[in-house]
Coordinates of C-alpha atoms and ligand atoms in Angstrom, one line a residue:
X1209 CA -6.6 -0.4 4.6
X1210 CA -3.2 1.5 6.0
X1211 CA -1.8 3.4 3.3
X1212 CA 1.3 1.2 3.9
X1213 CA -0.2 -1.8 3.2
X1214 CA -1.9 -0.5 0.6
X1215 CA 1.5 0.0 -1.4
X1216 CA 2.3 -3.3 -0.7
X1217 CA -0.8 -4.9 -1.9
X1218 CA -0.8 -2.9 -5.2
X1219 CA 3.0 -3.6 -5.8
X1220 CA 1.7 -7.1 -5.0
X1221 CA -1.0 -6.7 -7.8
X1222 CA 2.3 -5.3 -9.9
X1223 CA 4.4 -7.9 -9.7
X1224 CA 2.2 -10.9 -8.8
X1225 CA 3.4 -13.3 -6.9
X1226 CA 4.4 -17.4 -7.3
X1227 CA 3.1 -20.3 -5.1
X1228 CA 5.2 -23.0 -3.1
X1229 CA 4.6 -25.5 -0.9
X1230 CA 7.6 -24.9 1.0
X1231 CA 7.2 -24.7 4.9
X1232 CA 9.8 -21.5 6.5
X1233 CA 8.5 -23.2 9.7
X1234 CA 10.6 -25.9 11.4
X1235 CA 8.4 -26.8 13.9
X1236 CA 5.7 -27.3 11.1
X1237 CA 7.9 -29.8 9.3
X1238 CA 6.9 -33.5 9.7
X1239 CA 3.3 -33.5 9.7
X1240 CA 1.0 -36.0 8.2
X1241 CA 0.7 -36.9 4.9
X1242 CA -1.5 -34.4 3.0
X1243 CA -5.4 -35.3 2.7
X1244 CA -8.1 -33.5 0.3
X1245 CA -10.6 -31.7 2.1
X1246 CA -11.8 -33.8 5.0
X1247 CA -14.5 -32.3 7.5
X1248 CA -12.0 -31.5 9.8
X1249 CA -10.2 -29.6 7.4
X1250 CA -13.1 -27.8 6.9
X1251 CA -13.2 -25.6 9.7
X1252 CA -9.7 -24.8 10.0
X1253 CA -10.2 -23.4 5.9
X1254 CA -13.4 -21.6 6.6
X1255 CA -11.4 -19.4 9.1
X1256 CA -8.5 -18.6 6.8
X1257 CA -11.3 -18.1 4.1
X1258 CA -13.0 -15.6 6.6
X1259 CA -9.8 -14.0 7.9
X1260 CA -8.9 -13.7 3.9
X1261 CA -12.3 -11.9 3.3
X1262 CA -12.3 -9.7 6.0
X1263 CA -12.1 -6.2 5.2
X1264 CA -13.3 -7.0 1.8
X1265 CA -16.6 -5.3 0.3
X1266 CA -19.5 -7.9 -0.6
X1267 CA -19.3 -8.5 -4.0
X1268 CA -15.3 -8.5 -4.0
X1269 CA -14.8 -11.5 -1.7
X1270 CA -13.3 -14.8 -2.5
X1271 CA -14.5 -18.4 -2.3
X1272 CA -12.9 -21.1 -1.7
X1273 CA -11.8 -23.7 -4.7
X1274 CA -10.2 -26.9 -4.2
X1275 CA -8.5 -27.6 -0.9
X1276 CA -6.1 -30.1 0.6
X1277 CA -3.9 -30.1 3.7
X1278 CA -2.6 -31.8 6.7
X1279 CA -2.5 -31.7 10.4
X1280 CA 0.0 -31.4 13.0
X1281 CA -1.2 -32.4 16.6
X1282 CA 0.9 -31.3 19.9
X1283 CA -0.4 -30.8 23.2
X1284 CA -1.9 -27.5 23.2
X1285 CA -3.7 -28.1 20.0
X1286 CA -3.6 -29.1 16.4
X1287 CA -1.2 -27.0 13.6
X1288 CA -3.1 -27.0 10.0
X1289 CA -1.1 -26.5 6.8
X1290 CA -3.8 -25.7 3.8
X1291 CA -2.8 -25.1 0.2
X1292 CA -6.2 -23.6 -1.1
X1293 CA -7.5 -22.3 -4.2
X1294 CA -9.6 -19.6 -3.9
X1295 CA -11.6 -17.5 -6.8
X1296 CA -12.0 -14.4 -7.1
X1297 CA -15.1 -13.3 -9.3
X1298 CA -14.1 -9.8 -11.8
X1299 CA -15.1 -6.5 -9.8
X1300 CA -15.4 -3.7 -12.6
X1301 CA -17.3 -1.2 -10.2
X1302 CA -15.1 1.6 -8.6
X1303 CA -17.9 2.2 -6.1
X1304 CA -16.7 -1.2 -5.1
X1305 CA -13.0 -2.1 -6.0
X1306 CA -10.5 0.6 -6.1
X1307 CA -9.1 -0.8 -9.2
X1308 CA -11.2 -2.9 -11.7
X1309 CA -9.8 -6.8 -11.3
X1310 CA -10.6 -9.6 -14.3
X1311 CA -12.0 -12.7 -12.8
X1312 CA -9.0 -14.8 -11.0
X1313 CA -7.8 -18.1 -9.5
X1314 CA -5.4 -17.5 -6.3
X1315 CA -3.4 -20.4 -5.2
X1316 CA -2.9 -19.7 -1.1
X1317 CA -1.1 -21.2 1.4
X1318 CA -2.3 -21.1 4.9
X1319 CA -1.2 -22.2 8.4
X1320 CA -4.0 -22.0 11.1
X1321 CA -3.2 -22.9 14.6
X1322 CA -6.1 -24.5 16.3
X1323 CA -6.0 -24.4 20.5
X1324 CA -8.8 -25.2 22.7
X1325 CA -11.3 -24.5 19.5
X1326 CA -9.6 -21.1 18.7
X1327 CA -8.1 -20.6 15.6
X1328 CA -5.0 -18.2 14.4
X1329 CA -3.6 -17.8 11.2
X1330 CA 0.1 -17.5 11.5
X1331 CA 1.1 -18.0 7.6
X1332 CA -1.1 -16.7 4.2
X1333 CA 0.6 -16.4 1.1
X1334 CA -1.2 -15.8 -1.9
X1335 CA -0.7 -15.8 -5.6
X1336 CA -2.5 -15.6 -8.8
X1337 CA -2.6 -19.2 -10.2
X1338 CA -0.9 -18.8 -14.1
X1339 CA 2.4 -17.7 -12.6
X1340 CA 5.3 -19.1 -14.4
X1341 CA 8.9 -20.0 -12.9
X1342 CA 11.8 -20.6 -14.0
X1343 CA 14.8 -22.2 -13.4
X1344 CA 16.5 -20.8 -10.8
X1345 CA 20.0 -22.7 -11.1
X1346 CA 20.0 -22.3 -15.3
X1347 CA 22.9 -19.7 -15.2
X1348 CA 21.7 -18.0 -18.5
X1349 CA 18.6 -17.6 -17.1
X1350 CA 17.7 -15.3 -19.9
X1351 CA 13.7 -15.6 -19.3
X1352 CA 11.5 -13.7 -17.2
X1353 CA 11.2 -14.2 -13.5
X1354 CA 8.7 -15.4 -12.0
X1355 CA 6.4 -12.0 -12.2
X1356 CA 3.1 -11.5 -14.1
X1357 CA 3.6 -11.9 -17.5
X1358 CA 2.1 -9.0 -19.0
X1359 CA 4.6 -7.4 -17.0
X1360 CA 8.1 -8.7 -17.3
X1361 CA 11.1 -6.9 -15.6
X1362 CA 13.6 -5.8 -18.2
X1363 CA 16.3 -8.8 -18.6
X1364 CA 19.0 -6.7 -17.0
X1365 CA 17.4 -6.0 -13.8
X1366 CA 16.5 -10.2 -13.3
X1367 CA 20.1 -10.6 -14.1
X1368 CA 21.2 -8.2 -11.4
X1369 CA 18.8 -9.5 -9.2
X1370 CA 20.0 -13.2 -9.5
X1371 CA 23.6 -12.4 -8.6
X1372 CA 22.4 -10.4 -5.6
X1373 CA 20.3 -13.1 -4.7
X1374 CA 23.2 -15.5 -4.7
X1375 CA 25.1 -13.1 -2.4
X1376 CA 22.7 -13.0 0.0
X1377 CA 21.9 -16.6 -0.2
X1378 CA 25.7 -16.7 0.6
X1379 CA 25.8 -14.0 3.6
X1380 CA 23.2 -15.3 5.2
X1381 CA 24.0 -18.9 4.7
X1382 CA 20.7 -19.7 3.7
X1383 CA 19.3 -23.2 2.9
X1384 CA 15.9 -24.2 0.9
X1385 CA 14.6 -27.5 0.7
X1386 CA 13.8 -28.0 -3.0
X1387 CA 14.3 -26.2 -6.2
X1388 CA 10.7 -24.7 -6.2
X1389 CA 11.6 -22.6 -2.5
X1390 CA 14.9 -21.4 -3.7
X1391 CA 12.4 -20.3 -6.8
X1392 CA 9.9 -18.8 -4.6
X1393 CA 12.0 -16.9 -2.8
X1394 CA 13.8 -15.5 -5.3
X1395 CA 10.7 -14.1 -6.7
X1396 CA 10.2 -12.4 -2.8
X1397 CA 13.8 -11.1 -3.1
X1398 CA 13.2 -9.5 -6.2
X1399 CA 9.4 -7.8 -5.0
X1400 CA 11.4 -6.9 -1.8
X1401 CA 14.7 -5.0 -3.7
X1402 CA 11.6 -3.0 -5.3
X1403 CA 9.7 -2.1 -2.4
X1404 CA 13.2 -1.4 -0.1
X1405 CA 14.0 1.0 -3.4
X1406 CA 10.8 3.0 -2.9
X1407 CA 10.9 2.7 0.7
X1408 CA 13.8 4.3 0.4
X1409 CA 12.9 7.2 -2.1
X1410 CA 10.4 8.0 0.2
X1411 CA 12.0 8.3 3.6
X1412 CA 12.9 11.7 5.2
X1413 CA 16.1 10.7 6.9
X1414 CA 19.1 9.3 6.1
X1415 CA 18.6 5.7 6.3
X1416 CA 19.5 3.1 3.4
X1417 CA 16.9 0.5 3.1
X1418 CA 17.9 -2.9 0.5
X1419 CA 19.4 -6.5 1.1
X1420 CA 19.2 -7.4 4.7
X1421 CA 18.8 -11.1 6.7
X1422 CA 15.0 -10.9 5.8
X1423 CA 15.6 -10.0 2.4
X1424 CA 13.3 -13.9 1.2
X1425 CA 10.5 -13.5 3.3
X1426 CA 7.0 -12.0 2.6
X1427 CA 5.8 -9.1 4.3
X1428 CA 3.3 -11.2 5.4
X1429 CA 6.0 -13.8 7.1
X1430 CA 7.6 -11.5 8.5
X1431 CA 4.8 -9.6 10.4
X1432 CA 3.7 -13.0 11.8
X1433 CA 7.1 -14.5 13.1
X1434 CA 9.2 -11.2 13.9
X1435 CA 6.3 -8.8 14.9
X1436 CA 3.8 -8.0 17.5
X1437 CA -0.1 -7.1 15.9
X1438 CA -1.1 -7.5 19.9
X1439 CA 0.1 -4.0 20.5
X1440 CA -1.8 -2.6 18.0
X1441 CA -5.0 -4.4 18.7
X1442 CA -5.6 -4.5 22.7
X1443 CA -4.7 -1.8 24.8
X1444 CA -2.6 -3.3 27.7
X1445 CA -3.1 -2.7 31.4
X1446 CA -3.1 1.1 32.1
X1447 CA -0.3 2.3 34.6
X1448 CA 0.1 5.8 36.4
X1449 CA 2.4 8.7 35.0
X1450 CA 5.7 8.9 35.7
X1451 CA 7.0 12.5 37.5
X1452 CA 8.9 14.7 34.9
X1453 CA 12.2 15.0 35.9
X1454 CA 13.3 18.1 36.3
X1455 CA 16.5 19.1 34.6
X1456 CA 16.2 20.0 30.8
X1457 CA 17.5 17.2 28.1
X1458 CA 21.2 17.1 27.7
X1459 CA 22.1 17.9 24.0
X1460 CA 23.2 14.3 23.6
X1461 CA 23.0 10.7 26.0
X1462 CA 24.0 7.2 25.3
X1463 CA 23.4 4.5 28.0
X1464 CA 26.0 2.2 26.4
X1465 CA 28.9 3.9 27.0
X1466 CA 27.6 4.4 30.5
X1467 CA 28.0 0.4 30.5
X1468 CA 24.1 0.1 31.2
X1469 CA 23.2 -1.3 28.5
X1470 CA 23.8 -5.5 27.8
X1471 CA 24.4 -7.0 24.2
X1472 CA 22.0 -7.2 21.4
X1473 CA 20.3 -10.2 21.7
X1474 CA 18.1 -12.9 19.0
X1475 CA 14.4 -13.0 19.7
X1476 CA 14.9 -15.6 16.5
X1477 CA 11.8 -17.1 14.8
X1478 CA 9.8 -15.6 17.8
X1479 CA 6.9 -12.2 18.5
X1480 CA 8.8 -11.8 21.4
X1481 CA 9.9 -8.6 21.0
X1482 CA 8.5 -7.2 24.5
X1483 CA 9.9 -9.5 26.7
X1484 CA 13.4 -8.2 25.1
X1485 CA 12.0 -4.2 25.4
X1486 CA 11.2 -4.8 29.1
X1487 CA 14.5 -7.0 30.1
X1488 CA 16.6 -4.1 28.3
X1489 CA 15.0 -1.7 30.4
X1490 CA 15.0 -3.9 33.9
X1491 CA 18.5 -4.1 33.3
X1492 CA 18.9 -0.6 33.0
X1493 CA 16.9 0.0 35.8
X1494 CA 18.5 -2.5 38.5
X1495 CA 22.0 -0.9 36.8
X1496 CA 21.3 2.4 37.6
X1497 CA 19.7 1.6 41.0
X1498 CA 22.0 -1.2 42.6
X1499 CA 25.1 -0.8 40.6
X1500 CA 25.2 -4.4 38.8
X1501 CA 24.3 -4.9 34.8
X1502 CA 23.0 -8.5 34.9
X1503 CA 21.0 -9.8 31.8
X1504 CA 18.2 -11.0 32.3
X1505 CA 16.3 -14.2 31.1
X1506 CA 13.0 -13.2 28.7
X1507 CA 12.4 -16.6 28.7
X1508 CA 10.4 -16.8 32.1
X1509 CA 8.2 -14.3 30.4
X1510 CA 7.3 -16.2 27.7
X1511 CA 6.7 -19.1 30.1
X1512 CA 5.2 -17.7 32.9
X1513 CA 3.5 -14.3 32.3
X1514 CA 0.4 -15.8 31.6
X1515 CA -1.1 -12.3 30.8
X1516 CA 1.1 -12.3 27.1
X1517 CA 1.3 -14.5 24.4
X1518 CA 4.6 -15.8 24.1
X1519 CA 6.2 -15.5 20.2
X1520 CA 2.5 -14.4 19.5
X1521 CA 2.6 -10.9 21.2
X1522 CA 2.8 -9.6 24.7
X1523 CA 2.6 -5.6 26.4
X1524 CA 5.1 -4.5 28.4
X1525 CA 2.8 -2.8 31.1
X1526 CA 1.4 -6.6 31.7
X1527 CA 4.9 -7.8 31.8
X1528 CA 6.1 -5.4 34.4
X1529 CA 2.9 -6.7 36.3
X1530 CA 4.3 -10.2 36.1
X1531 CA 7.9 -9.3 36.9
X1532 CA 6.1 -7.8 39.8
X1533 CA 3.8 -10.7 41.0
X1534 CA 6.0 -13.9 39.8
X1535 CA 8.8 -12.1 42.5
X1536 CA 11.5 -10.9 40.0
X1537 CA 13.5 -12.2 37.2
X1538 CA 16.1 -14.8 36.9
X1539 CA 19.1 -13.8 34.9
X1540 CA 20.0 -15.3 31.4
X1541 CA 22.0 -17.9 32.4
X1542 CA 19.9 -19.1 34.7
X1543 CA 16.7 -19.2 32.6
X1544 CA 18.0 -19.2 29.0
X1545 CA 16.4 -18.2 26.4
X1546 CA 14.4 -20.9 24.0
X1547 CA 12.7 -18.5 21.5
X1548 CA 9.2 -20.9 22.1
X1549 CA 6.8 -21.2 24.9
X1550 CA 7.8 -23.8 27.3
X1551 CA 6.5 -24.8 30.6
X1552 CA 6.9 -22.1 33.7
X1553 CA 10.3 -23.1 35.5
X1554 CA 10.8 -19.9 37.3
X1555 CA 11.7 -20.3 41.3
X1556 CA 11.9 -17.4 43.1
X1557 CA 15.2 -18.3 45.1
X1558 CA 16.6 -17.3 41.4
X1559 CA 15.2 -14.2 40.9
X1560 CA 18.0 -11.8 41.2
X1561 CA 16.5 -8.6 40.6
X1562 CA 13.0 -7.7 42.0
X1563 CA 10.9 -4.7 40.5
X1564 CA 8.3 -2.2 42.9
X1565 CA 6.2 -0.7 40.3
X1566 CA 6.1 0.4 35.9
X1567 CA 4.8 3.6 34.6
X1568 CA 3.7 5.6 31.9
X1569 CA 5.9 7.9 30.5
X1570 CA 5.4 11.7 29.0
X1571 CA 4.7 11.5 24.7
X1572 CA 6.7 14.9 24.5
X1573 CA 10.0 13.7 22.8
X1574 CA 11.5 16.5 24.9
X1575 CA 10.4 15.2 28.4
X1576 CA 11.7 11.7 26.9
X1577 CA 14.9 12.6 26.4
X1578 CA 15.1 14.4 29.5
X1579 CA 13.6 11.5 31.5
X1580 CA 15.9 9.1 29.3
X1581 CA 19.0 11.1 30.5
X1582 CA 18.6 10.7 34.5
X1583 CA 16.5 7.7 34.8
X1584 CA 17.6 4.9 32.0
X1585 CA 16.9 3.1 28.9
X1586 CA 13.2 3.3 28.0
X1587 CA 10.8 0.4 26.8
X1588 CA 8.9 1.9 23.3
X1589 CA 6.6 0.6 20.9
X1590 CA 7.1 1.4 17.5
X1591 CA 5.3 1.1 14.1
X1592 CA 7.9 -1.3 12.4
X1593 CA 7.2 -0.2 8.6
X1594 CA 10.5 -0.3 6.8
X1595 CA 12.4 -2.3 9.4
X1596 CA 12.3 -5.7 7.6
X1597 CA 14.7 -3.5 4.9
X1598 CA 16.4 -1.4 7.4
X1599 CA 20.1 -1.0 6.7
X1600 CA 21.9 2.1 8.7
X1601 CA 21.3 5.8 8.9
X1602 CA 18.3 8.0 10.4
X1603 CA 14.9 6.2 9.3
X1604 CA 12.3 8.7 9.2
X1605 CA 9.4 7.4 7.4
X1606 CA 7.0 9.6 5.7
X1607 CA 3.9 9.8 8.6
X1608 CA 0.8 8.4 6.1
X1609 CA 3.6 5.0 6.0
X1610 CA 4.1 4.8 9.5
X1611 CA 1.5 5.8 11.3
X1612 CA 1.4 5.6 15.1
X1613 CA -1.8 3.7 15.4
X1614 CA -0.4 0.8 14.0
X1615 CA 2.3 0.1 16.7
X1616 CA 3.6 -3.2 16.2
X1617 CA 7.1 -3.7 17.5
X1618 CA 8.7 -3.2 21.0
X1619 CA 12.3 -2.0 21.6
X1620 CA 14.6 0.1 24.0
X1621 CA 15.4 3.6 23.9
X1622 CA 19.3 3.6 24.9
X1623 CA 20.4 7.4 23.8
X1624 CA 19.5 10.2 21.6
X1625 CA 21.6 12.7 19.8
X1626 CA 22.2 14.3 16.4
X1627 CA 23.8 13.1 13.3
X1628 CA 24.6 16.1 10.9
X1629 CA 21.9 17.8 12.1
X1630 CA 19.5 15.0 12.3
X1631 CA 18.0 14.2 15.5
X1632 CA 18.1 10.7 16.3
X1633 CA 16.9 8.3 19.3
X1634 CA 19.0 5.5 19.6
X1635 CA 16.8 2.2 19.3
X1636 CA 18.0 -1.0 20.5
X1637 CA 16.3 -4.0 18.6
X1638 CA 16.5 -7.9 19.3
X1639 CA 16.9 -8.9 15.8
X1640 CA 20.6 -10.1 16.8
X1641 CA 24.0 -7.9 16.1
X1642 CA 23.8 -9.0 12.2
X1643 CA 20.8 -6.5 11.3
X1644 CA 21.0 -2.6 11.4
X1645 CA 23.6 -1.1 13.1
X1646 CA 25.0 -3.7 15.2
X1647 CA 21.9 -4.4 16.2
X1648 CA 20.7 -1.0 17.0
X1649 CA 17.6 1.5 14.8
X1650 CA 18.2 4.5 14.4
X1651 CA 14.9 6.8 14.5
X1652 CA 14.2 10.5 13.6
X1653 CA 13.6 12.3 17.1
X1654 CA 11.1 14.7 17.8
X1655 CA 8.3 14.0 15.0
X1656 CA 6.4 11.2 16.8
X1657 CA 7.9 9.0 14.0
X1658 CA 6.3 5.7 13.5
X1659 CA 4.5 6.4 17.2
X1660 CA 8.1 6.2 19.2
X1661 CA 6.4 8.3 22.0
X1662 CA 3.5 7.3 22.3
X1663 CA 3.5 4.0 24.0
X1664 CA 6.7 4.6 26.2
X1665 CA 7.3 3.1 29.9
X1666 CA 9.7 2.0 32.4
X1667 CA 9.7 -0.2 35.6
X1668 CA 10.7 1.1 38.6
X1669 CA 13.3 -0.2 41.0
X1670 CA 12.8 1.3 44.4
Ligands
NAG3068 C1 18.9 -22.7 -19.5 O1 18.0 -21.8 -20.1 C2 18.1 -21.7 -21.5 C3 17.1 -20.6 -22.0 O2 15.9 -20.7 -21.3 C4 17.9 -23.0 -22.2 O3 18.0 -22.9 -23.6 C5 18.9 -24.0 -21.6 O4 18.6 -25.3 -22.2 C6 18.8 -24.1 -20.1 N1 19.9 -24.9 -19.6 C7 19.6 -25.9 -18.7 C8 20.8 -26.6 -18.2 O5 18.5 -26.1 -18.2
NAG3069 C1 25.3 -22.6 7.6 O1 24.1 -23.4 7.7 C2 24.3 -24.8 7.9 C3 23.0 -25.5 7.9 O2 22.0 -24.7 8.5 C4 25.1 -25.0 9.2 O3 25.4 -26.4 9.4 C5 26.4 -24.2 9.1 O4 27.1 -24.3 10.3 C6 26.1 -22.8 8.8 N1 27.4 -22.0 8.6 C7 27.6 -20.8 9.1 C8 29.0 -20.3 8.8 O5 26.8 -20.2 9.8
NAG3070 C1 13.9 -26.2 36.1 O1 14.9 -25.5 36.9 C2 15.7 -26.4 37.7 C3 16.6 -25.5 38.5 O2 16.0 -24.4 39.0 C4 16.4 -27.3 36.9 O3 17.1 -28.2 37.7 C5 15.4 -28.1 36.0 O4 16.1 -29.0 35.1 C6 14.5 -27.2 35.2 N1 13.5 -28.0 34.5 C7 13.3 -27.9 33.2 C8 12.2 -28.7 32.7 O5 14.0 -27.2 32.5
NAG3071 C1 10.5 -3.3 46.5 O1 10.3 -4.7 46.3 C2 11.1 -5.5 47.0 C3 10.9 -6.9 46.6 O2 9.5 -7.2 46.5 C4 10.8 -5.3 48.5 O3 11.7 -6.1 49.3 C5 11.1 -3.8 48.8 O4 10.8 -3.6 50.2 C6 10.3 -2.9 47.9 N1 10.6 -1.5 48.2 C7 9.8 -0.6 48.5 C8 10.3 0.7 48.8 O5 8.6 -0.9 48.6
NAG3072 C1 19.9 18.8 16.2 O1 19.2 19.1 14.9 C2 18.1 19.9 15.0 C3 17.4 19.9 13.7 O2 18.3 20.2 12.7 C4 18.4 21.3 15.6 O3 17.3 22.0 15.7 C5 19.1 21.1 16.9 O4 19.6 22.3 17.4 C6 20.3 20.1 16.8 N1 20.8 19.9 18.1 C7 22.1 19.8 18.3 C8 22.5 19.5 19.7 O5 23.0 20.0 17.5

C-alpha cells in the first residue's frame, strides 16, 4: 500500500465512516427500482467483491453479505448501483494484518460500469455497519458525530465543525437530496478538515491545505471523478527527446503575462485532465509559433482520440498522436466542451491549428525551466496527493506522501520563480478559477516533487 493511502486508510479506521445511499452521480440518477440479488447482479458484485479484496492477504479478505441493487442500461453498456454488506472475519495475527481488527460488518456502496462484458468500479464507499448519525439540522446538536463511538470527537470540535460545514455548504452552494446525504457528508467534511490539518503539518512548503470545493467528497470519490489512475498504470506511447535548448534558465518566467497562456478552465465531474494539459500546451505552442492564442476544444479528444478514455483517463503522448492523425484541433467554440464522451463530430475544415510532432522532455528541473523559458507552457503529470485540500502557497509534500510513481493527474507548467526563497513552478490546473490560486498550483521546484519532472512533454508546431 502507498504510504499515502496508508494514512488515509488508518485515519479511516480512526474515525470510521457512515453509509448513505445517496448517488453524487447525476447521470446515475433514475435507474430502476432496487432488486435483491438477482443473477445478473451477481457478477457485477463479485467484481467489486474482488476489486475490494485485492491487495488483501488470504485470511484478511472479506465476503460478501446481503446484497441489493439496480441497473442502469445506456448504449454502451449497463451502470450497476450495489449497496453490499460485506464481513470481515477478526485478523489477530501481525504476520498477517498490520493491526489486529475484531470481527466486522461493512455496509459498501459500489458503482460498477459494465461495457461490452468489462467491468469498472467508478464509486466504493465503505463503512463499518453500527455507525450512528445524528441529526444534522438539530442546532444543539450536542451528541457525537457520526464517528466510531469508542472514539468521539470532543463536543467543541463537532460544534466548530458544523458551522464550517454550513459555510461551505453556503460557498459552494451545495445541494443534497435527503437528510441522510447532508448527514453523510458532514461526516466526510469533518474526516477531511482532519486529514487537510495533517496534511498540512506535514508539508515542506508554504501551502495551506483546509475547506476547499471538494471539501464533502471521499478520497475515494474524488480519485475516480477528478483524477487520472491511467497514468499511473500503463505507460503511454514512447516519443523521442526533445534537444536541450541552449541558454541557461532565466531566474524567473511566466507565460501569462506573455499573454500565452488562455483562462482556467472546468474539466467538471470528468478524468479529463489530459486533454486540458495538452490543449494548454497546443495553445502555447501555436501562440509562440504563429502569433494567435486560440483555445482550443478538449472535447474532440474525448470524442475522438480513440486511444484515451475520455473522463476515465487519457496520456498526453497518445493525445498529441491523435491531434496529429485526426488533422488538428478545432477551437472551443467550435467544439465546446461537454465534460462526457459523446460521438466524434470533429471535421477537419475546422481544425485551426495543426501539430508536426510531441516529445519527451529532459527530468532535470534545470533543463525544464530552461526549455520552459524559450519554448512554452509544458504538459506534466503530477502525483495529486494533497490537491483535493489545496488552498494557496508552495505545496511541497513530504516525498514518502507523494511519490512519483503514483502519477495521477495532468496539468501545464506556465512559469517558475521564487517566493521568499521558495522555488516554485507555476502549475495550471482545470479545476475551474474557484480552487487554488485562481485556478493555478503552486509546486516546490527542483526536488522532483510529487514526480513534476518526470513525465513532462510538449507538441511541436513546425
Ligand atoms: C435536538 O437534540 C437534542 C439533544 O440531542 C434533543 O433533546 C432535541 O429534542 C433535538 N431537537 C429536535 C428539534 O430534534
Ligand atoms: C445554486 O444551485 C442551484 C441549484 O443547483 C442553482 O439553481 C443556483 O443558480 C445556484 N446559485 C449560484 C449562486 O450558483
Ligand atoms: C456536428 O458539427 C456540425 C458542424 O460542424 C454541426 O452542424 C452539427 O450539429 C454537429 N453535430 C452534433 C451531433 O453535435
Ligand atoms: C506540419 O504539419 C502541417 C499540417 O499537417 C503541414 O502542412 C506542414 O507541412 C508540416 N510542416 C513540416 C515542416 O513538416
Ligand atoms: C530561489 O531559492 C533557492 C532556495 O532557497 C535559492 O537557492 C535560489 O538562489 C533562489 N533563486 C532566486 C532567483 O532567488
Amino acid at each position: 500500500m502507498a504510504p499515502w493511502l496508508r494514512l488515509l486508510w488508518l485515519l479511516g479506521l480512526l474515525l470510521g465512516a457512515a453509509p448513505t445511499s445517496a448517488n453524487p452521480y447525476p447521470w446515475a440518477s433514475g435507474a430502476e427500482a432496487w432488486e435483491p440479488l438477482s443473477p445478473e447482479l451477481l457478477g457485477p458484485a463479485r467484481f467489486a467483491l474482488d476489486a475490494y479484496n485485492r491487495g488483501r492477504a488470504a485470511g484478511t479478505r472479506a465476503g460478501l453479505g446481503a446484497v441489493r441493487g439496480r441497473v442502469r442500461r445506456a448504449s454502451r453498456g449497463s451502470l450497476y448501483s450495489l449497496e453490499a454488506t460485506l464481513e470481515e472475519s477478526a485478523c489477530k495475527d501481525p504476520m498477517v494484518c498490520q493491526l489486529p481488527v475484531s470481527k466486522k460488518t461493512l455496509f459498501c456502496i459500489f458503482e460498477v460500469l459494465e461495457e461490452l462484458g468489462k467491468h469498472t468500479l467508478l464509486r466504493r464507499d465503505c463503512g463499518p455497519v453500527d455507525t450512528k448519525v445524528t441529526d444534522l439540522r438539530n442546532e444543539t446538536f450536542n451528541s457525537v458525530l457520526p464517528l466510531s463511538s469508542k472514539d468521539p470527537l470532543p463536543e467543541e470540535f463537532s460544534m466548530k465543525m458544523i458551522s464550517i460545514f454550513k459555510n461551505f455548504v453556503a460557498t459552494y452552494n451545495r445541494t443534497y437530496e435527503s437528510k441522510k446525504e447532508a448527514q453523510w457528508r458532514l461526516s466526510v467534511f469533518t474526516r477531511n478538515m482532519v486529514l487537510a490539518q495533517r496534511i498540512q503539518a506535514l508539508d515542506h512548503g508554504t501551502a495551506q491545505y483546509g475547506v476547499t470545493k471538494f471539501s464533502d467528497l471521499t478520497e475515494e470519490e474524488f480519485r475516480t471523478i477528478y483524477l487520472n489512475p491511467l497514468l499511473r498504470e500503463e505507460p503511454g506511447k514512447k516519443m523521442h527527446l526533445a534537444k536541450a535548448v541552449r541558454d541557461p534558465a532565466p531566474l524567473e518566467w511566466d507565460w501569462r503575462k506573455k499573454g500565452a497562456v488562455t483562462e482556467v478552465k472546468n474539466q467538471r465531474m470528468c478524468g479529463s485532465c489530459w486533454a486540458f494539459s495538452v490543449t494548454g500546451n497546443v495553445e502555447g505552442q501555436w501562440f509562440l509559433n504563429r502569433g494567435t492564442l486560440l483555445s482550443l476544444s478538449e472535447q474532440e479528444l474525448l470524442d475522438c482520440d480513440k486511444m484515451d478514455k475520455a473522463c476515465m483517463g487519457g496520456f498526453p503522448s497518445n493525445a498529441y498522436l491523435a491531434i496529429k492523425s485526426l488533422g488538428g484541433l478545432e477551437t472551443e467554440d467550435d467544439y465546446s466542451y461537454q465534460g462526457h464522451m459523446k460521438a466524434c463530430n470533429f471535421s477537419a475544415k475546422k481544425a485551426k491549428v495543426y501539430i508536426n510532432d510531441s516529445v519527451e522532455l529532459s527530468k532535470n528541473e534545470q533543463k525544464l525551466a530552461a526549455w520552459l523559458a524559450v519554448k512554452g507552457p509544458i504538459s506534466v503529470a503530477i502525483n495529486a496527493f494533497g490537491m483535493q485540500f489545496y488552498r494557496h502557497g508552495i505545496a511541497h509534500p513530504l516525498r514518502p506522501l507523494c511519490s512519483p510513481w503514483f502519477i495521477d493527474h495532468a496539468m501545464l507548467v506556465v512559469g517558475y520563480g521564487n517566493r521568499s526563497n521558495v522555488p516554485f513552478w507555476a502549475i495550471k490546473n482545470s479545476w475551474g478559477t474557484d480552487w487554488g490560486e485562481e485556478g493555478y498550483y503552486y509546486l516546490h521546484r527542483g526536488s522532483g516533487a510529487c514526480g513534476v519532472n518526470i513525465m513532462a512533454s510538449s507538441a511541436v508546431v513546425d
